[in-house]
Tab-separated table of C-alpha atoms and ligand atoms in Angstrom:
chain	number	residue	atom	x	y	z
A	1	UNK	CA	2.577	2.534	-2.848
A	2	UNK	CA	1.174	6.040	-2.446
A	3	UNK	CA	-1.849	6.813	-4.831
A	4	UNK	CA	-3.759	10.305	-5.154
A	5	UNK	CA	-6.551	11.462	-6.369
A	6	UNK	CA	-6.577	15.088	-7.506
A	7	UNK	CA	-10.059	16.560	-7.630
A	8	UNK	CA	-11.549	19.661	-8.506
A	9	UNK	CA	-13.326	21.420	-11.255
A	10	UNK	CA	-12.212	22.484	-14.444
A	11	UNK	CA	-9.332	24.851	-13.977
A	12	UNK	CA	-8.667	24.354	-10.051
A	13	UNK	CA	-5.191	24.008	-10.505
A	14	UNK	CA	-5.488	19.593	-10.731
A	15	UNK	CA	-2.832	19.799	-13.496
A	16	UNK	CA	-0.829	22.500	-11.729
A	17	UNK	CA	-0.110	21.032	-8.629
A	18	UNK	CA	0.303	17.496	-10.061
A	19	UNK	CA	3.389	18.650	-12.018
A	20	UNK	CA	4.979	19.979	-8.610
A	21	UNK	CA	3.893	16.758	-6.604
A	22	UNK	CA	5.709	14.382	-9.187
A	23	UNK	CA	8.568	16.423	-8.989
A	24	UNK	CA	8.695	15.348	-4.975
A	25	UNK	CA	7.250	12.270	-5.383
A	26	UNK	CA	8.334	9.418	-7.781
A	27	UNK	CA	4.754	8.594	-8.567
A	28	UNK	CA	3.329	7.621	-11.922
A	29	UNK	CA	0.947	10.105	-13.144
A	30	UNK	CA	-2.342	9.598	-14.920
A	31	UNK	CA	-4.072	12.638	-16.365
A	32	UNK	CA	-7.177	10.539	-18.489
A	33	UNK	CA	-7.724	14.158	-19.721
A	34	UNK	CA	-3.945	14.463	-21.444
A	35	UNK	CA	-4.568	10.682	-22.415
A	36	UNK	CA	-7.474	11.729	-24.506
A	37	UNK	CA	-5.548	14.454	-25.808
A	38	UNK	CA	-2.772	12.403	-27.127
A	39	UNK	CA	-5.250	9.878	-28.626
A	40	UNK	CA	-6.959	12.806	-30.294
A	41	UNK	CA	-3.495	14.459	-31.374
A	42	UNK	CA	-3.037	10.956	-32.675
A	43	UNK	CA	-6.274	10.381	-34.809
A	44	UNK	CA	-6.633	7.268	-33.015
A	45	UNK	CA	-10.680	5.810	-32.997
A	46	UNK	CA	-10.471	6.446	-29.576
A	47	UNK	CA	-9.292	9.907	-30.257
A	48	UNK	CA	-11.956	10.785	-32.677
A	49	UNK	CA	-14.793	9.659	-30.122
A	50	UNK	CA	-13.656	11.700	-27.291
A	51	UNK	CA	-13.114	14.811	-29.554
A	52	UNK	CA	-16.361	15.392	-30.585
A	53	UNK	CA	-17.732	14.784	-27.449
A	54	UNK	CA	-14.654	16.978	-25.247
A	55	UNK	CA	-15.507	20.250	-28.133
A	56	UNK	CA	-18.492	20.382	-26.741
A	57	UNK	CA	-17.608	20.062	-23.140
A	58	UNK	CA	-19.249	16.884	-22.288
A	59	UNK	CA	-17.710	13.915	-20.363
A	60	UNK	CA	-16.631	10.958	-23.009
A	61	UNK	CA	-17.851	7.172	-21.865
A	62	UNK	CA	-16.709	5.649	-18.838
A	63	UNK	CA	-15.604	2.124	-21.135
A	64	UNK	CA	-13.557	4.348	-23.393
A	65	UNK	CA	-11.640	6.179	-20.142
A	66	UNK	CA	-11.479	2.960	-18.460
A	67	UNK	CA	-9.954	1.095	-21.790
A	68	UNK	CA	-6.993	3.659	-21.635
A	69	UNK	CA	-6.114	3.672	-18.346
A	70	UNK	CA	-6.057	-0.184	-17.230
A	71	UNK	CA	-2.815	-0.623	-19.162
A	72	UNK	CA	-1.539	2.180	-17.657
A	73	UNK	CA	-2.357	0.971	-14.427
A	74	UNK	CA	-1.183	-2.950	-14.686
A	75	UNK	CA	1.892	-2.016	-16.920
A	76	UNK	CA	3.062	-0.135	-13.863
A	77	UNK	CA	2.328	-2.133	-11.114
A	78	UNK	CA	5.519	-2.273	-9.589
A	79	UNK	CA	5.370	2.019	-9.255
A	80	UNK	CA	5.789	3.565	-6.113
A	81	UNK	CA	2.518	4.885	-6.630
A	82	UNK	CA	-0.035	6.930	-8.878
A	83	UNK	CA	-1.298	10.331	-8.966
A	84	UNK	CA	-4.637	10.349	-10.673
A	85	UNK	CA	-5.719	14.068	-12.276
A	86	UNK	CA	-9.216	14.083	-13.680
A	87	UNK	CA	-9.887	10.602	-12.906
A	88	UNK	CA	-12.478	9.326	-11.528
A	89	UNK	CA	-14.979	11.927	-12.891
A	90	UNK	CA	-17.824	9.978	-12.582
A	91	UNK	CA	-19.314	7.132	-9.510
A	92	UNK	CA	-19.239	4.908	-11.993
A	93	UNK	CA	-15.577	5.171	-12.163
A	94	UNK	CA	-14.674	5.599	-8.487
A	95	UNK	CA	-15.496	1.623	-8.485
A	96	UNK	CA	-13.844	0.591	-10.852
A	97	UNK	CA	-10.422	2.892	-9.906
A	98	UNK	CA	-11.206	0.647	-6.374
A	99	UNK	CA	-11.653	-2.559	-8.345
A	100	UNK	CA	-8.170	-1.722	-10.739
A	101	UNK	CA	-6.290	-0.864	-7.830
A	102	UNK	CA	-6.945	-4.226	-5.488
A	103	UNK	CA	-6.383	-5.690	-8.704
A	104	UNK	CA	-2.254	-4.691	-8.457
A	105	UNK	CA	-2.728	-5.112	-4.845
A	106	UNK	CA	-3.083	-1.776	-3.482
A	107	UNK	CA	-5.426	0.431	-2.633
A	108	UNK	CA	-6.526	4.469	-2.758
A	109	UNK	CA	-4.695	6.636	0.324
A	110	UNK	CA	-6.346	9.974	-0.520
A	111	UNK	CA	-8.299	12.195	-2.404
A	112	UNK	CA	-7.292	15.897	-2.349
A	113	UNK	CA	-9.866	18.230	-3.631
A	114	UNK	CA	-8.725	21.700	-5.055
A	115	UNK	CA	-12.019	24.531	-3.703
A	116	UNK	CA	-11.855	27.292	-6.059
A	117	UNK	CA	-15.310	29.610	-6.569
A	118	UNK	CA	-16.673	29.511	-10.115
A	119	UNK	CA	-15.771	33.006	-11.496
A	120	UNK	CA	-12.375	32.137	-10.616
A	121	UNK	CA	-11.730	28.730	-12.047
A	122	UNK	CA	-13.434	30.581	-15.702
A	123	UNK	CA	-10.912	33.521	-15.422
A	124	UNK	CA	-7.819	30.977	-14.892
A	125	UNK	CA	-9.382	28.693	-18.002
A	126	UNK	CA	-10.269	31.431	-20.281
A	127	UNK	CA	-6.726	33.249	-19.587
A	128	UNK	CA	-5.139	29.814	-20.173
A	129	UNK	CA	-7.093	29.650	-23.829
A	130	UNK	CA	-4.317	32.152	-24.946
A	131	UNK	CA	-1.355	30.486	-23.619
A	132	UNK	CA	-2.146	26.884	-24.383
A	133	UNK	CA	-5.204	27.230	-27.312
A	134	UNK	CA	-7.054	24.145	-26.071
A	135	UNK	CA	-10.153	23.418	-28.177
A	136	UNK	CA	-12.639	23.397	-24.785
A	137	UNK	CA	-11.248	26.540	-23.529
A	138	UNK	CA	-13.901	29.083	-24.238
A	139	UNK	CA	-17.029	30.665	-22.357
A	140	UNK	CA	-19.467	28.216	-23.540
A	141	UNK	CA	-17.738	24.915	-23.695
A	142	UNK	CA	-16.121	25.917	-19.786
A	143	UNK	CA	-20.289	26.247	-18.691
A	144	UNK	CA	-20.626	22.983	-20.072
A	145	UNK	CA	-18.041	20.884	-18.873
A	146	UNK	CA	-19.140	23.259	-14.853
A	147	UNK	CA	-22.433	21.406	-15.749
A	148	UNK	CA	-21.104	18.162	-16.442
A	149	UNK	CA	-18.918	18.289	-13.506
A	150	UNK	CA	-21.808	19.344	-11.193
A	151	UNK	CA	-23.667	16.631	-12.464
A	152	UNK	CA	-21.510	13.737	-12.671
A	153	UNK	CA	-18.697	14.463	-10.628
A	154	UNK	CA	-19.573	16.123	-7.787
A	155	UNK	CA	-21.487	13.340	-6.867
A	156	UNK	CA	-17.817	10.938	-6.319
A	157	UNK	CA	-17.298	13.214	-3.490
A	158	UNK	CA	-19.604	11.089	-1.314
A	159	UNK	CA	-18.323	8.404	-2.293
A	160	UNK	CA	-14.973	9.295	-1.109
A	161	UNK	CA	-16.454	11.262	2.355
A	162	UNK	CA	-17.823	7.693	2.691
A	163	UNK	CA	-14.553	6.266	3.121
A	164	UNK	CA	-12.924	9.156	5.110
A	165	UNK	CA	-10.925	9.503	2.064
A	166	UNK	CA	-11.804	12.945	1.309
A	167	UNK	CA	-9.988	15.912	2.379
A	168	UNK	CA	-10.592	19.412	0.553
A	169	UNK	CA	-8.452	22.118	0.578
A	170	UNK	CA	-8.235	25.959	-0.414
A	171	UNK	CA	-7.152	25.931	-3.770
A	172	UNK	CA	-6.340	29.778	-3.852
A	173	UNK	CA	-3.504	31.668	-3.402
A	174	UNK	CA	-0.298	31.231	-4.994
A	175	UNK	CA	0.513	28.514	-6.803
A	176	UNK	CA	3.473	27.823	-4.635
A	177	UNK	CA	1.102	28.321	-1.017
A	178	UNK	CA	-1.546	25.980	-2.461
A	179	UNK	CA	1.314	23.642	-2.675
A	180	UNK	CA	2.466	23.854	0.746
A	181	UNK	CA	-0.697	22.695	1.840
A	182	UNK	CA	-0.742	19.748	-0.589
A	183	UNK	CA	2.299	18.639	0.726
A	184	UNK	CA	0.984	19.103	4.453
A	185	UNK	CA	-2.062	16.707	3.575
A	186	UNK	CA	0.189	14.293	1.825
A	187	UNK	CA	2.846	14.173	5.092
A	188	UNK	CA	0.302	13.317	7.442
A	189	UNK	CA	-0.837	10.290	5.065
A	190	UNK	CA	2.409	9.111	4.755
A	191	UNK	CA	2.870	9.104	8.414
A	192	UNK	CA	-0.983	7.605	9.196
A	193	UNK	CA	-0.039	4.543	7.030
A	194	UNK	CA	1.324	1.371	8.741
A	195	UNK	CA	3.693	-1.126	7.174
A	196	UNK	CA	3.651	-4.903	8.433
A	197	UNK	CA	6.541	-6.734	7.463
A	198	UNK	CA	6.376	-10.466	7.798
A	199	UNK	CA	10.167	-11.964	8.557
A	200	UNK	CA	9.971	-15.771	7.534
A	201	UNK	CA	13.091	-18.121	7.554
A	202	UNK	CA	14.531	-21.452	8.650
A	203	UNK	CA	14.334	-22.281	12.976
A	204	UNK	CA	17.488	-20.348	13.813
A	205	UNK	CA	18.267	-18.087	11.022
A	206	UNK	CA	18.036	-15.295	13.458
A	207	UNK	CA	14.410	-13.935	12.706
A	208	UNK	CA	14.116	-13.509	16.172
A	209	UNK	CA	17.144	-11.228	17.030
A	210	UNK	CA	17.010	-9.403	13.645
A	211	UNK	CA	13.281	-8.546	13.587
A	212	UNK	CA	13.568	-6.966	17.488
A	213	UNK	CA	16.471	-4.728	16.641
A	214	UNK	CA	14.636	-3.791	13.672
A	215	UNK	CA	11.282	-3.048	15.432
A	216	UNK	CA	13.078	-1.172	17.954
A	217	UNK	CA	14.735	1.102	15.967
A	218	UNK	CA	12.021	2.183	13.417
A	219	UNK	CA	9.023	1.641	15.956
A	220	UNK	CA	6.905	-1.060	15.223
A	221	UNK	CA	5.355	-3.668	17.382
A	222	UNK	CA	7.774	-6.867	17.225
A	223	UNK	CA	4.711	-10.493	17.266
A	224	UNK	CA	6.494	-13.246	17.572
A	225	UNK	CA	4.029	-16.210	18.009
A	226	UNK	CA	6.392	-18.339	19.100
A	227	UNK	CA	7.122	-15.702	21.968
A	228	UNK	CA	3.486	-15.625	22.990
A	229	UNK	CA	3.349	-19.192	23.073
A	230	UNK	CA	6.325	-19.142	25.394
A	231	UNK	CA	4.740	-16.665	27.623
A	232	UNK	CA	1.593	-18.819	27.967
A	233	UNK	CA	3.954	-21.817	29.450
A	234	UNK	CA	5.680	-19.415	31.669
A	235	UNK	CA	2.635	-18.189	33.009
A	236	UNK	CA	1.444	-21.984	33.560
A	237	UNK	CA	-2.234	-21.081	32.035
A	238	UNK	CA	-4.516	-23.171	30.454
A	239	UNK	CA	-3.086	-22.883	26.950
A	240	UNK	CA	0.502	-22.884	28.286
A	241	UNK	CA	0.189	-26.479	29.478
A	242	UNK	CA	-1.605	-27.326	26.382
A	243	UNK	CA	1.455	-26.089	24.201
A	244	UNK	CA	3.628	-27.291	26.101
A	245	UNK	CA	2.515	-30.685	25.953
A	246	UNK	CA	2.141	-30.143	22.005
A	247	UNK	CA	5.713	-29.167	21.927
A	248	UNK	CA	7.286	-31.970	23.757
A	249	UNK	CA	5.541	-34.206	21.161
A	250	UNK	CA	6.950	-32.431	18.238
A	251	UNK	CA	2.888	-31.726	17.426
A	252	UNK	CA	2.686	-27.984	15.518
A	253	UNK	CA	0.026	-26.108	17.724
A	254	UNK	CA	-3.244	-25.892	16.250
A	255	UNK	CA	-4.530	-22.332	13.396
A	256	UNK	CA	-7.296	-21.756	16.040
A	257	UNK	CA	-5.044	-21.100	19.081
A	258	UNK	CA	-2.216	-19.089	17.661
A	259	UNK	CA	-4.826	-17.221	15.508
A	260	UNK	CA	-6.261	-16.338	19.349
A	261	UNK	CA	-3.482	-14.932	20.358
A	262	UNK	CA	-2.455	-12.652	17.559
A	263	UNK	CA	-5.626	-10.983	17.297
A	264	UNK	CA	-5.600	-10.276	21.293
A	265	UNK	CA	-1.655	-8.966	21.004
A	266	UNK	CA	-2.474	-7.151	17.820
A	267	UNK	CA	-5.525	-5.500	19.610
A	268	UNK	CA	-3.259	-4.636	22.556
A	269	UNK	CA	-0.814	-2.606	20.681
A	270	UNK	CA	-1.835	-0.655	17.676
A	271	UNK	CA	0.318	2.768	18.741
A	272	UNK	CA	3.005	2.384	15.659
A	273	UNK	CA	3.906	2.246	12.551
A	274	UNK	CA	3.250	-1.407	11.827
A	275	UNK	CA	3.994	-4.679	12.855
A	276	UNK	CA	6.945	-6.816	12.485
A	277	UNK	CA	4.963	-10.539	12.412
A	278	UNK	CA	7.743	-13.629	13.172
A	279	UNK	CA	7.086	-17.229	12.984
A	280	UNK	CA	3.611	-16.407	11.431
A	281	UNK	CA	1.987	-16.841	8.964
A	282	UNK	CA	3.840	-20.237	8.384
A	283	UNK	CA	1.305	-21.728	6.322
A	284	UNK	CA	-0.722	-20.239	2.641
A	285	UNK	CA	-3.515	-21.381	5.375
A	286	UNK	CA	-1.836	-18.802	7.669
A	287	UNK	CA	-1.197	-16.378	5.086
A	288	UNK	CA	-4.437	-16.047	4.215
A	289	UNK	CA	-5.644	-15.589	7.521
A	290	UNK	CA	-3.429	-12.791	8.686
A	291	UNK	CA	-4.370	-10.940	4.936
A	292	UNK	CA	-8.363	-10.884	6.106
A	293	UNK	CA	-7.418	-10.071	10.056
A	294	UNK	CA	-4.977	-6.720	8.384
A	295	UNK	CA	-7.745	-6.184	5.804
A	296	UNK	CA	-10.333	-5.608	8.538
A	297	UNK	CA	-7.686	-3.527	10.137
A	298	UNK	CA	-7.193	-1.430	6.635
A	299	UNK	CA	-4.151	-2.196	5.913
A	300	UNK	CA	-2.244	-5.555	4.354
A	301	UNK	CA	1.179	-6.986	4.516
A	302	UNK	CA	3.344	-4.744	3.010
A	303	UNK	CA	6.594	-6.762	2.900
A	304	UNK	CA	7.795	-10.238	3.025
A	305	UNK	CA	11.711	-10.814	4.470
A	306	UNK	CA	13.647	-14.350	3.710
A	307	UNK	CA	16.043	-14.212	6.406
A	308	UNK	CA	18.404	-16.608	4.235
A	309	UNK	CA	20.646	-19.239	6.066
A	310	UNK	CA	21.544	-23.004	4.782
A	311	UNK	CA	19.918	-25.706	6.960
A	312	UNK	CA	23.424	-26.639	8.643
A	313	UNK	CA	24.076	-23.372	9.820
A	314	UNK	CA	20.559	-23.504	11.324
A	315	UNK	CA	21.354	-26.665	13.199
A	316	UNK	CA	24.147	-25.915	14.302
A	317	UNK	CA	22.464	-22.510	16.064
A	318	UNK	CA	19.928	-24.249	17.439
A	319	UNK	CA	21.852	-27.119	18.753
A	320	UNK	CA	24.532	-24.978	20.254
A	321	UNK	CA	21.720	-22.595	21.965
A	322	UNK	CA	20.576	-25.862	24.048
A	323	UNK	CA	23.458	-25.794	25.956
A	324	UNK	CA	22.919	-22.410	27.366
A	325	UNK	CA	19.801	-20.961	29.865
A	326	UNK	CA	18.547	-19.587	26.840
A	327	UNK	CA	17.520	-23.085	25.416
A	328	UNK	CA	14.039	-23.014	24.211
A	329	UNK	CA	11.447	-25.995	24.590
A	330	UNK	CA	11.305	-27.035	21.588
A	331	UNK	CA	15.364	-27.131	20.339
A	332	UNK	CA	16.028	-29.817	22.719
A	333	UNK	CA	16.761	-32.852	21.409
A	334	UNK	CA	17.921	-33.302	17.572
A	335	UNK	CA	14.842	-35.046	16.590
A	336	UNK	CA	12.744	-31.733	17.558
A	337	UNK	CA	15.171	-29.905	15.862
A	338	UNK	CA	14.895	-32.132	12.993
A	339	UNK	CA	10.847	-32.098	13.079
A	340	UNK	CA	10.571	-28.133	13.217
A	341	UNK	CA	13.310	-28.009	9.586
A	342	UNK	CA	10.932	-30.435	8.037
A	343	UNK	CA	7.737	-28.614	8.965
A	344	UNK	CA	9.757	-25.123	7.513
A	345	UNK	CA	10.830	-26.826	4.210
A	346	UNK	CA	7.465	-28.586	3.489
A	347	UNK	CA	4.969	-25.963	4.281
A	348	UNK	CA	7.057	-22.620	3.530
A	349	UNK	CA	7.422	-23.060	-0.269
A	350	UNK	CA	3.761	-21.794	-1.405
A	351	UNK	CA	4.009	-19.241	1.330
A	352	UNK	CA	7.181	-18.091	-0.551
A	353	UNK	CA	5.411	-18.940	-3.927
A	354	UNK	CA	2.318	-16.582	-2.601
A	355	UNK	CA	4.638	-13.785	-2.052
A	356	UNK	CA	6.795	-14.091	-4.964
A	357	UNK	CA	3.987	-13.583	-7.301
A	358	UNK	CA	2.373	-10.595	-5.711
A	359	UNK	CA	6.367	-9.091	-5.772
A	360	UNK	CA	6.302	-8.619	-2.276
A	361	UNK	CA	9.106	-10.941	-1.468
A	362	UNK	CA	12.518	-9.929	-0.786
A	363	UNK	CA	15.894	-12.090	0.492
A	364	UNK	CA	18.275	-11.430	3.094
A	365	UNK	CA	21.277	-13.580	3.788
A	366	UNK	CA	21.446	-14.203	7.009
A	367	UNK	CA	25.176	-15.342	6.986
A	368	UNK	CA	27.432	-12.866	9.129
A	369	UNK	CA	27.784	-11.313	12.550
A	370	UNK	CA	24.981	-10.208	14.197
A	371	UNK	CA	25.802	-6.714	13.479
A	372	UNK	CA	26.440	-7.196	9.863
A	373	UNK	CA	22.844	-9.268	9.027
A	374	UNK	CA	21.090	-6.250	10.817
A	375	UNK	CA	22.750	-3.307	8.777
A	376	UNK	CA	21.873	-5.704	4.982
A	377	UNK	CA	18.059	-6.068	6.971
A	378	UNK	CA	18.148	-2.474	7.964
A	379	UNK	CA	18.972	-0.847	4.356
A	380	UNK	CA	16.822	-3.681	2.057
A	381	UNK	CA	14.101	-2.923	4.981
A	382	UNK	CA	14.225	0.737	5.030
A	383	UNK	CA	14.599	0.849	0.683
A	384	UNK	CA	11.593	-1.372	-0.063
A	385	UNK	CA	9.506	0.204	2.810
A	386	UNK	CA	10.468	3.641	1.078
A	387	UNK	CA	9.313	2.316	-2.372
A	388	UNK	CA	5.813	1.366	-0.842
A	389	UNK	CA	4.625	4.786	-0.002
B	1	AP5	P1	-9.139	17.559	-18.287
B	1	AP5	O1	-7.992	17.751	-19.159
B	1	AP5	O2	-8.990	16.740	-17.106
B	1	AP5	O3	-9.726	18.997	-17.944
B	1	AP5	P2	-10.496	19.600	-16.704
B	1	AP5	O4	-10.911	18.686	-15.630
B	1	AP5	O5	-11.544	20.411	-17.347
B	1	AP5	O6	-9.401	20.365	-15.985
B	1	AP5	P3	-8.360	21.383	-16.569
B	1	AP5	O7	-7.230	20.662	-17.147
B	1	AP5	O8	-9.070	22.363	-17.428
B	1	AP5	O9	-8.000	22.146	-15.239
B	1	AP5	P4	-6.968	21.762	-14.091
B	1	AP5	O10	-7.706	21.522	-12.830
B	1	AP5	O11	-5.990	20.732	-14.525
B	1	AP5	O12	-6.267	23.156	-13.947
B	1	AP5	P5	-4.846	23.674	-14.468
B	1	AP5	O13	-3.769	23.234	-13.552
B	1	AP5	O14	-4.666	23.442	-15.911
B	1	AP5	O15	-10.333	16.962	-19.156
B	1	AP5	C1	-10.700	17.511	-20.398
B	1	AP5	C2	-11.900	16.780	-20.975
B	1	AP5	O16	-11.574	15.406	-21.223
B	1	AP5	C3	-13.146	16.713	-20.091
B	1	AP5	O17	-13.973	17.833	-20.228
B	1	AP5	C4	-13.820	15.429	-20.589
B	1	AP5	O18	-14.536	15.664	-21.749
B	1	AP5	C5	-12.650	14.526	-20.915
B	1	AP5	N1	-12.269	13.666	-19.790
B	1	AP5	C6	-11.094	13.710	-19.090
B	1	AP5	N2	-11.068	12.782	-18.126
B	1	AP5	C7	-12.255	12.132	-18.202
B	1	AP5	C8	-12.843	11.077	-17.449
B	1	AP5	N3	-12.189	10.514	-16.415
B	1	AP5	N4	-14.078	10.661	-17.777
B	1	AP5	C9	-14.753	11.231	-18.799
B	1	AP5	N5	-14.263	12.226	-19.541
B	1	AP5	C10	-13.019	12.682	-19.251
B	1	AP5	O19	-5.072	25.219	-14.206
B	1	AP5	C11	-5.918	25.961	-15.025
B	1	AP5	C12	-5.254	27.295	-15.355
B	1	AP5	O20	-5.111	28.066	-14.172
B	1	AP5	C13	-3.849	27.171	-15.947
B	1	AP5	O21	-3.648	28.132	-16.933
B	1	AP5	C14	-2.921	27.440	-14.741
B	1	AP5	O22	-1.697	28.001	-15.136
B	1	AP5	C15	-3.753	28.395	-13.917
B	1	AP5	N6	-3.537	28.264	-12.494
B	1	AP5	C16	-3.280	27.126	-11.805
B	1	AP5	N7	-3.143	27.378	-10.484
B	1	AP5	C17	-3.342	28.696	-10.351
B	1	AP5	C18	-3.319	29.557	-9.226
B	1	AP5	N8	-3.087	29.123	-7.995
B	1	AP5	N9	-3.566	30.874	-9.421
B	1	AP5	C19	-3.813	31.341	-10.685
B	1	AP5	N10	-3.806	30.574	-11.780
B	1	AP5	C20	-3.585	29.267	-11.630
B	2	MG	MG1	-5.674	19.532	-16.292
């Protein structure tokens, strides 16, 4: 998801621009401002409440913004994002816009803040009364709601400057070269933001081979526990024998220790645009872990892949890799085989569950040549990561 904030006094161009950014963007757009219009066109109670109070240029009650705009907000959840004109106005409602937003599982990217000087913003809103006749479009109502926004609104911009959210630009010129630098704000964003993908599927459905030719090609960092584990035993340290020991005995390695070692690897490389995470989280226990370790990092799992294959196809993989140098520890004999397809179908289904419910799951079959499972990844991959932001 991408969601904006357009700030900026009355008449900075917040309404302006937004039109032009949703014609780029697919993002759903919430003006509270034309809400309260509609309400008011509508005689709704609502409508009648914010009336008397917008006539006079005064900002109407937090509640009554905050009632409209939470159906807005959870009715669209599965958007590719929102663009937010004239909301929040006041600090009040900067935490609660935080508070909606985790609530659908995402989060603010960045505020853009239109800088226009005063005698400018009243000449745009008093030459507008002509063309569009809106009731608060006149000398003394525009000194009003100046007032009201000096009061109550510029205050949000801390709040924002706090989270290195803010970023202001010159909101004069041309409509068209106040655009351009929208748009050059809104690129960089998109390119700042990381994407983890989580790739999650039965021992041998080719997470592995997929999720490296993936990570390769779009550059992010490819973790594959199971891979650092590995590397431990080749490098005969400490934890290497201790796995390896673990693994002969069909025992699953212990939260603590693989936890360890994604933190270090994910400290080690950060130089991308996300992370491709295989074999972990295997576990809700897991899950939840890796959700608080991104969270610190400021940013979350974005996408979960079931790399779909039936358990005999699996097997059969596994069993036939055995038999060639590239025969890992634990494929061995059938009975480890056998352990590691239990462990997957017992502990994967609230994992899957987890995801399902927060609509961030998405299936792959994994059936196919090599080549074939990797161009199905590539376009489902490249399509959902698209709809995020
Ligand atoms: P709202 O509708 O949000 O009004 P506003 O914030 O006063 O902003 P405007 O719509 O007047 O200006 P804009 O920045 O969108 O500029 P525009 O693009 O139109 O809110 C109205 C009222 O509702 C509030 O006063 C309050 O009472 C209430 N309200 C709304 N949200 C609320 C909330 N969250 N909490 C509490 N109360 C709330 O441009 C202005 C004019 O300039 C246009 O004519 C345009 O064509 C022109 N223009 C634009 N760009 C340029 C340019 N580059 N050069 C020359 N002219 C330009
Ligand atoms: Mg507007």
């Amino acid at each position: 998801m991408l969601n904006i904030i357009f700030f900026g006094p009355p008449g900075s161009g917040k309404g302006t621009q937004s039109k032009m950014l949703l014609k780029k963007y697919k993002l759903e757009y919430i003006s509270t401002g034309d809400i309260l219009r509609d309400h008011i066109a509508k005689r709704t109670p609502q409508g009648v409440e914010a009336k008397a109070l917008i006539d006079k240029g005064q900002l109407v009650p937090d509640e009554l913004v905050v009632q409209l705009l939470e159906s807005k907000l959870t009715e669209n959840k599965d958007a590719n994002g929102f663009l937010f004109d004239g909301f929040p106005r006041t600090l009040v409602q900067a935490y609660i816009l935080e508070g909606l937003l985790l609530k659908i599982n995402t989060s603010l990217h960045t505020v853009i803040a239109l800088d226009v000087p005063k005698e400018e913003l009243t000449r745009r809103l008093l030459n507008r009364a002509h063309i569009e006749g809106r009731s608060d479009d006149n000398e003394i109502v525009i000194q009003e709601r100046f007032r009201e926004y000096d009061n109550k609104t510029f205050p949000v911009i801390d709040f924002y400057k706090s989270r290195n959210m803010f970023i202001p630009i010159d909101g004069t010129g041309t409509e068209t070269k106040i655009f351009e630098r929208v748009e050059n704000v809104i690129d960089g964003v998109v390119k700042e933001s990381s994407y983890n993908v989580v790739l999650i599927g039965r021992p041998g459905s080719g997470k592995g081979t997929q999720g490296e030719i993936f990570a390769k090609k779009h550059n992010f960092h490819y973790l594959s526990t199971g891979e650092l584990l590995l590397s431990e035993i080749n490098k005969g340290s400490e934890i290497g024998k201790n796995v390896k020991s673990l693994y002969s005995n069909g025992i699953s390695v212990p939260d603590e220790l693989i936890i360890r070692l994604v933190e270090e690897e994910m400290r080690k490389y950060n130089e991308h645009r996300g992370y491709i995470f295989k074999g972990f989280p295997r576990t809700l226990i897991q899950t939840y872990i890796l959700e608080g370790m991104l969270r610190r990092m400021n940013t979350s799992i974005s996408l979960v892949v079931y790399l779909d294959v039936p358990m005999l196809n699996c097997f059969k993989r596994l069993s036939k890799r055995a038999q060639t140098n590239d025969a890992r520890p634990y494929d061995l004999t059938t009975d480890l085989i056998i352990g590691r397809m239990e462990e997957f179908e017992t502990k994967i289904n609230p994992v899957i569950k987890y995801f399902k419910s927060k609509n961030k799951l998405v299936r792959v079959n994994g059936i196919g040549s090599l080549e074939e499972v990797a161009e199905e990844l590539d376009q489902i991959l490249v399509k959902s990561l698209k709809k995020i932001i």
